[in-house]
Amino acid sequence: MSDAITIALGRRYRFAASHRLHSEKLSDPENYRVYGKCNNPYGHGHNYVVEISVSGKVDPETGMIVNLTDLDGYVEREVIEAFDHKSLNEEVEVFRDRVPTTENLCIEIFRRLKKFPLASLERVRVEETSNNAFEYAGEEIQDRRGVQ
Amino acid sequence: MVYLTRKIEFSASHVYHNPALSAEENKRIFGKCNNPHGHGHNYTLEVTVAGEPDPVTGMVLDLKELKEILEREITQRMDHRFLNYEVPELKGQIPTCENIARVIWNLLEPRITQGRLHKVRLYETPDLFAECYRNGATHA
């Protein structure tokens, strides 16, 4: 084999949450023009799917980059419990002054999971509906740990 | 550069057990995947090849040829097999999604001669997959 390769593990999670797209920097008519029905003052909800991938060395003893129990537990605590069946605008601190678009949600989930200590976060993909998906891989060049 | 992806499915069984560990440790680390009789999955494999379309044929590579490579190298080797006992490339390894994906990469990489193998993604279930790509490769 000529080149070293990266091996990553991908996992999909789900949560349901409500949001309202509304920017304090815009007037009411502008908000309505930009966000359309997503600007409805009472908000609306989605079943979100979060797909993450983490890379790292495959432990020869276990054959795993990371034990799924550890990964699932971390995502459950940091993301699912924080967002599931919540109003993103009202109940997630960062969205008090940031519009909870799925772009911003993707970045926030990446920020939370980047701290996972047992593997290196490569990418976060958030599907807002089965027709809309957003991906974020951070702004810096990732620390890609190669394995043979 | 154009990225072309072909998908195949195969079904196989496996068990996670490391003989160097005690029965209790195996149970603790691998949980129900340590059940000695094994269990199975319907795996889905996505293989992505990168290349420039040939000016004459308009193809990165002939899909029929890729289909035959996948049939020969992967389906015949892994479909309806017990991965621990019947796939020599996995001998001595725990047949996790990560290790199977790496074996698949190593089997396919030298066989893809038109274009270049870019990525393999192996789904064990719709919510769990492993992928292999060259270090630093951008995702497609």
PDB file of C-alpha atoms in Angstrom:
ATOM      1  CA  MET A   1       0.000   0.000   0.000  1.00  0.00           C
ATOM      2  CA  SER A   2       1.464   3.305  -1.060  1.00  0.00           C
ATOM      3  CA  ASP A   3      -0.124   5.863   1.238  1.00  0.00           C
ATOM      4  CA  ALA A   4      -1.095   5.901   4.875  1.00  0.00           C
ATOM      5  CA  ILE A   5      -4.830   5.935   5.343  1.00  0.00           C
ATOM      6  CA  THR A   6      -7.207   7.432   7.824  1.00  0.00           C
ATOM      7  CA  ILE A   7      -9.851   5.215   9.360  1.00  0.00           C
ATOM      8  CA  ALA A   8     -12.900   6.954  10.729  1.00  0.00           C
ATOM      9  CA  LEU A   9     -15.960   5.731  12.555  1.00  0.00           C
ATOM     10  CA  GLY A  10     -19.336   7.223  11.705  1.00  0.00           C
ATOM     11  CA  ARG A  11     -22.425   7.230  13.847  1.00  0.00           C
ATOM     12  CA  ARG A  12     -25.919   8.654  13.419  1.00  0.00           C
ATOM     13  CA  TYR A  13     -28.071  10.052  16.240  1.00  0.00           C
ATOM     14  CA  ARG A  14     -31.503  11.657  16.344  1.00  0.00           C
ATOM     15  CA  PHE A  15     -33.231  14.366  18.313  1.00  0.00           C
ATOM     16  CA  ALA A  16     -36.366  16.450  17.940  1.00  0.00           C
ATOM     17  CA  ALA A  17     -36.405  20.155  18.720  1.00  0.00           C
ATOM     18  CA  SER A  18     -38.172  23.374  17.884  1.00  0.00           C
ATOM     19  CA  HIS A  19     -36.731  26.640  16.663  1.00  0.00           C
ATOM     20  CA  ARG A  20     -37.637  29.985  15.190  1.00  0.00           C
ATOM     21  CA  LEU A  21     -35.453  31.751  12.665  1.00  0.00           C
ATOM     22  CA  HIS A  22     -35.434  35.392  13.646  1.00  0.00           C
ATOM     23  CA  SER A  23     -32.560  37.873  13.697  1.00  0.00           C
ATOM     24  CA  GLU A  24     -32.544  40.765  16.142  1.00  0.00           C
ATOM     25  CA  LYS A  25     -30.465  42.639  13.571  1.00  0.00           C
ATOM     26  CA  LEU A  26     -33.345  42.713  11.084  1.00  0.00           C
ATOM     27  CA  SER A  27     -36.735  44.429  11.141  1.00  0.00           C
ATOM     28  CA  ASP A  28     -39.909  42.329  11.349  1.00  0.00           C
ATOM     29  CA  PRO A  29     -40.666  42.678   7.623  1.00  0.00           C
ATOM     30  CA  GLU A  30     -37.055  41.852   6.762  1.00  0.00           C
ATOM     31  CA  ASN A  31     -37.144  38.802   9.036  1.00  0.00           C
ATOM     32  CA  TYR A  32     -40.268  37.621   7.300  1.00  0.00           C
ATOM     33  CA  ARG A  33     -38.732  38.272   3.883  1.00  0.00           C
ATOM     34  CA  VAL A  34     -35.530  36.353   4.744  1.00  0.00           C
ATOM     35  CA  TYR A  35     -36.914  33.462   6.781  1.00  0.00           C
ATOM     36  CA  GLY A  36     -40.462  33.135   5.437  1.00  0.00           C
ATOM     37  CA  LYS A  37     -42.562  30.669   7.403  1.00  0.00           C
ATOM     38  CA  CYS A  38     -39.540  29.733   9.553  1.00  0.00           C
ATOM     39  CA  ASN A  39     -40.054  33.178  11.124  1.00  0.00           C
ATOM     40  CA  ASN A  40     -43.468  32.183  12.524  1.00  0.00           C
ATOM     41  CA  PRO A  41     -43.351  33.669  16.068  1.00  0.00           C
ATOM     42  CA  TYR A  42     -44.444  30.456  17.794  1.00  0.00           C
ATOM     43  CA  GLY A  43     -41.655  28.426  16.203  1.00  0.00           C
ATOM     44  CA  HIS A  44     -41.835  24.979  14.651  1.00  0.00           C
ATOM     45  CA  GLY A  45     -39.891  21.734  14.990  1.00  0.00           C
ATOM     46  CA  HIS A  46     -37.871  19.122  13.177  1.00  0.00           C
ATOM     47  CA  ASN A  47     -36.616  15.593  13.656  1.00  0.00           C
ATOM     48  CA  TYR A  48     -32.911  16.210  13.327  1.00  0.00           C
ATOM     49  CA  VAL A  49     -30.368  13.550  12.388  1.00  0.00           C
ATOM     50  CA  VAL A  50     -26.773  14.126  13.474  1.00  0.00           C
ATOM     51  CA  GLU A  51     -24.062  12.143  11.722  1.00  0.00           C
ATOM     52  CA  ILE A  52     -20.574  12.415  13.147  1.00  0.00           C
ATOM     53  CA  SER A  53     -17.275  10.838  12.248  1.00  0.00           C
ATOM     54  CA  VAL A  54     -14.245  10.417  14.465  1.00  0.00           C
ATOM     55  CA  SER A  55     -10.816   9.135  13.538  1.00  0.00           C
ATOM     56  CA  GLY A  56      -7.927   7.662  15.437  1.00  0.00           C
ATOM     57  CA  LYS A  57      -5.722   4.650  15.794  1.00  0.00           C
ATOM     58  CA  VAL A  58      -7.512   1.303  15.753  1.00  0.00           C
ATOM     59  CA  ASP A  59      -6.617  -0.385  19.038  1.00  0.00           C
ATOM     60  CA  PRO A  60      -5.298  -3.847  18.090  1.00  0.00           C
ATOM     61  CA  GLU A  61      -6.683  -5.311  21.313  1.00  0.00           C
ATOM     62  CA  THR A  62     -10.275  -4.274  20.616  1.00  0.00           C
ATOM     63  CA  GLY A  63     -10.279  -3.567  16.873  1.00  0.00           C
ATOM     64  CA  MET A  64     -11.907  -0.244  17.680  1.00  0.00           C
ATOM     65  CA  ILE A  65     -11.058   3.448  17.278  1.00  0.00           C
ATOM     66  CA  VAL A  66     -13.285   4.070  20.266  1.00  0.00           C
ATOM     67  CA  ASN A  67     -15.726   1.948  22.180  1.00  0.00           C
ATOM     68  CA  LEU A  68     -19.223   2.874  21.009  1.00  0.00           C
ATOM     69  CA  THR A  69     -20.444   2.923  24.595  1.00  0.00           C
ATOM     70  CA  ASP A  70     -18.042   5.798  25.335  1.00  0.00           C
ATOM     71  CA  LEU A  71     -18.850   7.684  22.133  1.00  0.00           C
ATOM     72  CA  ASP A  72     -22.618   7.256  22.508  1.00  0.00           C
ATOM     73  CA  GLY A  73     -22.491   8.314  26.159  1.00  0.00           C
ATOM     74  CA  TYR A  74     -20.567  11.480  25.329  1.00  0.00           C
ATOM     75  CA  VAL A  75     -22.848  12.481  22.442  1.00  0.00           C
ATOM     76  CA  GLU A  76     -25.898  11.682  24.533  1.00  0.00           C
ATOM     77  CA  ARG A  77     -24.704  13.964  27.347  1.00  0.00           C
ATOM     78  CA  GLU A  78     -23.293  16.809  25.265  1.00  0.00           C
ATOM     79  CA  VAL A  79     -25.781  16.974  22.427  1.00  0.00           C
ATOM     80  CA  ILE A  80     -28.886  14.816  22.721  1.00  0.00           C
ATOM     81  CA  GLU A  81     -29.772  15.677  26.319  1.00  0.00           C
ATOM     82  CA  ALA A  82     -29.065  19.352  25.640  1.00  0.00           C
ATOM     83  CA  PHE A  83     -31.215  19.578  22.499  1.00  0.00           C
ATOM     84  CA  ASP A  84     -33.808  16.796  22.465  1.00  0.00           C
ATOM     85  CA  HIS A  85     -37.388  17.990  22.954  1.00  0.00           C
ATOM     86  CA  LYS A  86     -36.157  21.505  23.649  1.00  0.00           C
ATOM     87  CA  SER A  87     -36.711  24.900  22.120  1.00  0.00           C
ATOM     88  CA  LEU A  88     -33.290  25.700  20.654  1.00  0.00           C
ATOM     89  CA  ASN A  89     -33.907  29.455  20.906  1.00  0.00           C
ATOM     90  CA  GLU A  90     -35.046  29.404  24.513  1.00  0.00           C
ATOM     91  CA  GLU A  91     -33.179  26.527  26.076  1.00  0.00           C
ATOM     92  CA  VAL A  92     -29.749  26.402  24.448  1.00  0.00           C
ATOM     93  CA  GLU A  93     -27.591  29.259  25.690  1.00  0.00           C
ATOM     94  CA  VAL A  94     -25.638  29.855  22.474  1.00  0.00           C
ATOM     95  CA  PHE A  95     -28.837  30.435  20.476  1.00  0.00           C
ATOM     96  CA  ARG A  96     -30.039  33.292  22.658  1.00  0.00           C
ATOM     97  CA  ASP A  97     -28.108  35.660  20.413  1.00  0.00           C
ATOM     98  CA  ARG A  98     -27.458  33.471  17.373  1.00  0.00           C
ATOM     99  CA  VAL A  99     -30.079  32.347  14.880  1.00  0.00           C
ATOM    100  CA  PRO A 100     -30.567  28.560  15.265  1.00  0.00           C
ATOM    101  CA  THR A 101     -30.253  27.752  11.594  1.00  0.00           C
ATOM    102  CA  THR A 102     -28.989  24.273  10.893  1.00  0.00           C
ATOM    103  CA  GLU A 103     -25.689  25.828   9.768  1.00  0.00           C
ATOM    104  CA  ASN A 104     -25.220  27.290  13.241  1.00  0.00           C
ATOM    105  CA  LEU A 105     -26.494  24.104  14.865  1.00  0.00           C
ATOM    106  CA  CYS A 106     -23.888  22.104  12.935  1.00  0.00           C
ATOM    107  CA  ILE A 107     -21.099  24.427  14.132  1.00  0.00           C
ATOM    108  CA  GLU A 108     -22.344  24.274  17.740  1.00  0.00           C
ATOM    109  CA  ILE A 109     -22.485  20.473  17.717  1.00  0.00           C
ATOM    110  CA  PHE A 110     -18.983  20.381  16.239  1.00  0.00           C
ATOM    111  CA  ARG A 111     -17.755  22.722  19.006  1.00  0.00           C
ATOM    112  CA  ARG A 112     -19.251  20.488  21.688  1.00  0.00           C
ATOM    113  CA  LEU A 113     -17.940  17.220  20.277  1.00  0.00           C
ATOM    114  CA  LYS A 114     -14.487  18.520  19.358  1.00  0.00           C
ATOM    115  CA  LYS A 115     -13.646  18.132  23.058  1.00  0.00           C
ATOM    116  CA  PHE A 116     -14.282  14.373  22.978  1.00  0.00           C
ATOM    117  CA  PRO A 117     -11.056  13.041  24.495  1.00  0.00           C
ATOM    118  CA  LEU A 118     -10.931   9.507  23.064  1.00  0.00           C
ATOM    119  CA  ALA A 119     -10.855  10.164  19.285  1.00  0.00           C
ATOM    120  CA  SER A 120     -10.450  13.047  16.874  1.00  0.00           C
ATOM    121  CA  LEU A 121     -13.653  14.611  15.527  1.00  0.00           C
ATOM    122  CA  GLU A 122     -13.521  14.795  11.734  1.00  0.00           C
ATOM    123  CA  ARG A 123     -16.910  16.032  10.662  1.00  0.00           C
ATOM    124  CA  VAL A 124     -20.474  16.778  11.734  1.00  0.00           C
ATOM    125  CA  ARG A 125     -23.446  16.482   9.383  1.00  0.00           C
ATOM    126  CA  VAL A 126     -26.899  17.596  10.451  1.00  0.00           C
ATOM    127  CA  GLU A 127     -29.998  16.665   8.490  1.00  0.00           C
ATOM    128  CA  GLU A 128     -32.839  19.043   9.297  1.00  0.00           C
ATOM    129  CA  THR A 129     -35.245  17.106   7.113  1.00  0.00           C
ATOM    130  CA  SER A 130     -34.609  14.278   4.696  1.00  0.00           C
ATOM    131  CA  ASN A 131     -34.074  16.961   2.029  1.00  0.00           C
ATOM    132  CA  ASN A 132     -31.756  19.418   3.834  1.00  0.00           C
ATOM    133  CA  ALA A 133     -28.319  18.521   5.141  1.00  0.00           C
ATOM    134  CA  PHE A 134     -25.407  20.610   6.396  1.00  0.00           C
ATOM    135  CA  GLU A 135     -21.818  19.601   7.105  1.00  0.00           C
ATOM    136  CA  TYR A 136     -19.007  21.183   9.064  1.00  0.00           C
ATOM    137  CA  ALA A 137     -15.445  19.954   9.520  1.00  0.00           C
ATOM    138  CA  GLY A 138     -13.959  22.837  11.500  1.00  0.00           C
ATOM    139  CA  GLU A 139     -11.872  25.714  10.208  1.00  0.00           C
ATOM    140  CA  GLU A 140      -8.404  24.383  10.893  1.00  0.00           C
ATOM    141  CA  ILE A 141      -6.576  21.556   9.241  1.00  0.00           C
ATOM    142  CA  GLN A 142      -7.505  18.526  11.274  1.00  0.00           C
ATOM    143  CA  ASP A 143      -4.994  16.518  13.202  1.00  0.00           C
ATOM    144  CA  ARG A 144      -5.310  13.415  11.058  1.00  0.00           C
ATOM    145  CA  ARG A 145      -3.646  10.512  12.723  1.00  0.00           C
ATOM    146  CA  GLY A 146      -2.687   8.024  10.065  1.00  0.00           C
ATOM    147  CA  VAL A 147      -2.706   4.304  10.547  1.00  0.00           C
ATOM    148  CA  GLN A 148      -1.235   1.636   8.379  1.00  0.00           C
TER     149      GLN A 148
ATOM    150  CA  MET B   1     -11.686  15.416 -10.577  1.00  0.00           C
ATOM    151  CA  VAL B   2     -14.865  13.355 -10.589  1.00  0.00           C
ATOM    152  CA  TYR B   3     -15.867  11.015  -7.771  1.00  0.00           C
ATOM    153  CA  LEU B   4     -17.825   7.919  -8.635  1.00  0.00           C
ATOM    154  CA  THR B   5     -19.490   5.745  -6.008  1.00  0.00           C
ATOM    155  CA  ARG B   6     -20.795   2.226  -6.321  1.00  0.00           C
ATOM    156  CA  LYS B   7     -22.743   0.447  -3.625  1.00  0.00           C
ATOM    157  CA  ILE B   8     -23.003  -3.275  -2.823  1.00  0.00           C
ATOM    158  CA  GLU B   9     -24.538  -5.229   0.013  1.00  0.00           C
ATOM    159  CA  PHE B  10     -23.464  -8.403   1.716  1.00  0.00           C
ATOM    160  CA  SER B  11     -24.583 -10.296   4.790  1.00  0.00           C
ATOM    161  CA  ALA B  12     -22.169 -11.877   7.229  1.00  0.00           C
ATOM    162  CA  SER B  13     -21.796 -12.961  10.817  1.00  0.00           C
ATOM    163  CA  HIS B  14     -19.074 -12.226  13.325  1.00  0.00           C
ATOM    164  CA  VAL B  15     -18.155 -12.334  17.000  1.00  0.00           C
ATOM    165  CA  TYR B  16     -15.947  -9.965  18.997  1.00  0.00           C
ATOM    166  CA  HIS B  17     -13.607 -11.925  21.209  1.00  0.00           C
ATOM    167  CA  ASN B  18      -9.980 -11.346  22.070  1.00  0.00           C
ATOM    168  CA  PRO B  19      -8.393 -14.591  23.367  1.00  0.00           C
ATOM    169  CA  ALA B  20      -5.698 -12.532  25.126  1.00  0.00           C
ATOM    170  CA  LEU B  21      -8.341 -11.127  27.478  1.00  0.00           C
ATOM    171  CA  SER B  22     -10.306 -12.845  30.217  1.00  0.00           C
ATOM    172  CA  ALA B  23     -13.944 -13.810  29.732  1.00  0.00           C
ATOM    173  CA  GLU B  24     -14.981 -10.955  32.024  1.00  0.00           C
ATOM    174  CA  GLU B  25     -12.900  -8.391  30.133  1.00  0.00           C
ATOM    175  CA  ASN B  26     -14.283  -9.595  26.807  1.00  0.00           C
ATOM    176  CA  LYS B  27     -17.798  -9.230  28.148  1.00  0.00           C
ATOM    177  CA  ARG B  28     -17.079  -5.777  29.562  1.00  0.00           C
ATOM    178  CA  ILE B  29     -15.471  -4.394  26.392  1.00  0.00           C
ATOM    179  CA  PHE B  30     -17.561  -6.070  23.718  1.00  0.00           C
ATOM    180  CA  GLY B  31     -20.921  -6.512  25.490  1.00  0.00           C
ATOM    181  CA  LYS B  32     -23.439  -8.521  23.507  1.00  0.00           C
ATOM    182  CA  CYS B  33     -21.080  -8.590  20.497  1.00  0.00           C
ATOM    183  CA  ASN B  34     -19.131 -11.131  22.581  1.00  0.00           C
ATOM    184  CA  ASN B  35     -21.930 -13.736  22.405  1.00  0.00           C
ATOM    185  CA  PRO B  36     -19.884 -16.845  21.475  1.00  0.00           C
ATOM    186  CA  HIS B  37     -22.292 -18.028  18.813  1.00  0.00           C
ATOM    187  CA  GLY B  38     -21.886 -14.807  16.844  1.00  0.00           C
ATOM    188  CA  HIS B  39     -24.469 -12.602  15.221  1.00  0.00           C
ATOM    189  CA  GLY B  40     -24.869 -11.029  11.802  1.00  0.00           C
ATOM    190  CA  HIS B  41     -25.481  -7.854   9.855  1.00  0.00           C
ATOM    191  CA  ASN B  42     -26.526  -6.714   6.431  1.00  0.00           C
ATOM    192  CA  TYR B  43     -23.507  -4.668   5.465  1.00  0.00           C
ATOM    193  CA  THR B  44     -23.657  -1.934   2.865  1.00  0.00           C
ATOM    194  CA  LEU B  45     -20.409  -0.957   1.181  1.00  0.00           C
ATOM    195  CA  GLU B  46     -19.909   2.280  -0.740  1.00  0.00           C
ATOM    196  CA  VAL B  47     -16.762   2.470  -2.840  1.00  0.00           C
ATOM    197  CA  THR B  48     -15.692   5.835  -4.246  1.00  0.00           C
ATOM    198  CA  VAL B  49     -13.181   6.122  -7.078  1.00  0.00           C
ATOM    199  CA  ALA B  50     -11.694   9.479  -8.089  1.00  0.00           C
ATOM    200  CA  GLY B  51     -10.442  10.325 -11.551  1.00  0.00           C
ATOM    201  CA  GLU B  52     -10.789  12.350 -14.721  1.00  0.00           C
ATOM    202  CA  PRO B  53     -13.309  11.105 -17.290  1.00  0.00           C
ATOM    203  CA  ASP B  54     -11.611   9.489 -20.267  1.00  0.00           C
ATOM    204  CA  PRO B  55     -12.015  11.841 -23.271  1.00  0.00           C
ATOM    205  CA  VAL B  56     -13.130   8.993 -25.518  1.00  0.00           C
ATOM    206  CA  THR B  57     -15.495   7.028 -23.251  1.00  0.00           C
ATOM    207  CA  GLY B  58     -16.497   9.808 -20.846  1.00  0.00           C
ATOM    208  CA  MET B  59     -15.921   7.377 -17.967  1.00  0.00           C
ATOM    209  CA  VAL B  60     -13.638   7.524 -14.923  1.00  0.00           C
ATOM    210  CA  LEU B  61     -13.644   3.746 -15.077  1.00  0.00           C
ATOM    211  CA  ASP B  62     -15.926   1.145 -16.563  1.00  0.00           C
ATOM    212  CA  LEU B  63     -18.644   0.511 -13.960  1.00  0.00           C
ATOM    213  CA  LYS B  64     -18.987  -3.036 -15.204  1.00  0.00           C
ATOM    214  CA  GLU B  65     -15.340  -3.636 -14.361  1.00  0.00           C
ATOM    215  CA  LEU B  66     -15.791  -2.096 -10.890  1.00  0.00           C
ATOM    216  CA  LYS B  67     -18.835  -4.302 -10.376  1.00  0.00           C
ATOM    217  CA  GLU B  68     -16.765  -7.384 -11.247  1.00  0.00           C
ATOM    218  CA  ILE B  69     -13.918  -6.347  -8.936  1.00  0.00           C
ATOM    219  CA  LEU B  70     -16.377  -5.875  -6.060  1.00  0.00           C
ATOM    220  CA  GLU B  71     -18.058  -9.199  -6.789  1.00  0.00           C
ATOM    221  CA  ARG B  72     -14.745 -11.059  -6.917  1.00  0.00           C
ATOM    222  CA  GLU B  73     -12.894  -9.342  -4.073  1.00  0.00           C
ATOM    223  CA  ILE B  74     -15.681  -8.587  -1.617  1.00  0.00           C
ATOM    224  CA  THR B  75     -18.952 -10.403  -2.258  1.00  0.00           C
ATOM    225  CA  GLN B  76     -17.428 -13.805  -2.955  1.00  0.00           C
ATOM    226  CA  ARG B  77     -15.082 -13.421  -0.007  1.00  0.00           C
ATOM    227  CA  MET B  78     -17.507 -12.072   2.611  1.00  0.00           C
ATOM    228  CA  ASP B  79     -21.133 -12.614   1.634  1.00  0.00           C
ATOM    229  CA  HIS B  80     -22.880 -15.226   3.787  1.00  0.00           C
ATOM    230  CA  ARG B  81     -19.647 -15.963   5.632  1.00  0.00           C
ATOM    231  CA  PHE B  82     -18.644 -16.038   9.268  1.00  0.00           C
ATOM    232  CA  LEU B  83     -16.011 -13.305   9.092  1.00  0.00           C
ATOM    233  CA  ASN B  84     -13.856 -14.581  11.987  1.00  0.00           C
ATOM    234  CA  TYR B  85     -13.435 -18.078  10.550  1.00  0.00           C
ATOM    235  CA  GLU B  86     -13.837 -17.754   6.798  1.00  0.00           C
ATOM    236  CA  VAL B  87     -12.029 -14.571   5.789  1.00  0.00           C
ATOM    237  CA  PRO B  88      -8.256 -15.145   6.093  1.00  0.00           C
ATOM    238  CA  GLU B  89      -7.510 -11.392   5.829  1.00  0.00           C
ATOM    239  CA  LEU B  90      -9.281 -10.902   9.167  1.00  0.00           C
ATOM    240  CA  LYS B  91      -7.400 -13.695  10.908  1.00  0.00           C
ATOM    241  CA  GLY B  92      -6.156 -12.555  14.306  1.00  0.00           C
ATOM    242  CA  GLN B  93      -8.180  -9.332  14.194  1.00  0.00           C
ATOM    243  CA  ILE B  94     -11.470  -8.443  15.820  1.00  0.00           C
ATOM    244  CA  PRO B  95     -13.836  -8.088  12.833  1.00  0.00           C
ATOM    245  CA  THR B  96     -15.080  -4.630  13.795  1.00  0.00           C
ATOM    246  CA  CYS B  97     -16.415  -2.271  11.182  1.00  0.00           C
ATOM    247  CA  GLU B  98     -13.062  -0.405  11.329  1.00  0.00           C
ATOM    248  CA  ASN B  99     -11.014  -3.548  10.651  1.00  0.00           C
ATOM    249  CA  ILE B 100     -13.315  -4.850   7.912  1.00  0.00           C
ATOM    250  CA  ALA B 101     -13.222  -1.449   6.181  1.00  0.00           C
ATOM    251  CA  ARG B 102      -9.409  -1.501   6.282  1.00  0.00           C
ATOM    252  CA  VAL B 103      -9.280  -5.039   4.865  1.00  0.00           C
ATOM    253  CA  ILE B 104     -11.649  -3.942   2.084  1.00  0.00           C
ATOM    254  CA  TRP B 105      -9.459  -0.906   1.332  1.00  0.00           C
ATOM    255  CA  ASN B 106      -6.361  -3.113   1.140  1.00  0.00           C
ATOM    256  CA  LEU B 107      -8.126  -5.610  -1.145  1.00  0.00           C
ATOM    257  CA  LEU B 108      -9.484  -2.983  -3.528  1.00  0.00           C
ATOM    258  CA  GLU B 109      -6.687  -0.420  -3.644  1.00  0.00           C
ATOM    259  CA  PRO B 110      -4.337  -2.434  -5.897  1.00  0.00           C
ATOM    260  CA  ARG B 111      -7.227  -3.631  -8.110  1.00  0.00           C
ATOM    261  CA  ILE B 112      -8.479  -0.175  -9.094  1.00  0.00           C
ATOM    262  CA  THR B 113      -6.204   0.731 -11.977  1.00  0.00           C
ATOM    263  CA  GLN B 114      -8.360   3.302 -13.788  1.00  0.00           C
ATOM    264  CA  GLY B 115      -8.826   6.280 -11.520  1.00  0.00           C
ATOM    265  CA  ARG B 116      -7.767   5.932  -7.909  1.00  0.00           C
ATOM    266  CA  LEU B 117      -9.566   4.461  -4.910  1.00  0.00           C
ATOM    267  CA  HIS B 118     -10.720   7.486  -2.921  1.00  0.00           C
ATOM    268  CA  LYS B 119     -12.849   6.139  -0.116  1.00  0.00           C
ATOM    269  CA  VAL B 120     -14.577   3.057   1.189  1.00  0.00           C
ATOM    270  CA  ARG B 121     -17.467   3.432   3.574  1.00  0.00           C
ATOM    271  CA  LEU B 122     -18.859   0.311   5.216  1.00  0.00           C
ATOM    272  CA  TYR B 123     -22.207   0.441   7.004  1.00  0.00           C
ATOM    273  CA  GLU B 124     -22.775  -2.229   9.638  1.00  0.00           C
ATOM    274  CA  THR B 125     -26.216  -0.774  10.358  1.00  0.00           C
ATOM    275  CA  PRO B 126     -27.803   2.401   8.944  1.00  0.00           C
ATOM    276  CA  ASP B 127     -26.514   4.253  12.039  1.00  0.00           C
ATOM    277  CA  LEU B 128     -22.978   2.886  12.234  1.00  0.00           C
ATOM    278  CA  PHE B 129     -20.235   2.920   9.623  1.00  0.00           C
ATOM    279  CA  ALA B 130     -16.479   3.023   9.225  1.00  0.00           C
ATOM    280  CA  GLU B 131     -14.618   4.669   6.388  1.00  0.00           C
ATOM    281  CA  CYS B 132     -11.092   4.663   5.002  1.00  0.00           C
ATOM    282  CA  TYR B 133      -9.456   7.344   2.920  1.00  0.00           C
ATOM    283  CA  ARG B 134      -5.959   8.637   2.316  1.00  0.00           C
ATOM    284  CA  ASN B 135      -4.592  10.886   5.036  1.00  0.00           C
ATOM    285  CA  GLY B 136      -5.595  14.459   4.384  1.00  0.00           C
ATOM    286  CA  ALA B 137      -8.034  13.561   1.596  1.00  0.00           C
ATOM    287  CA  THR B 138     -10.957  15.908   1.245  1.00  0.00           C
ATOM    288  CA  HIS B 139     -14.345  14.296   1.500  1.00  0.00           C
ATOM    289  CA  ALA B 140     -16.442  13.774  -1.564  1.00  0.00           C
TER     290      ALA B 140
END
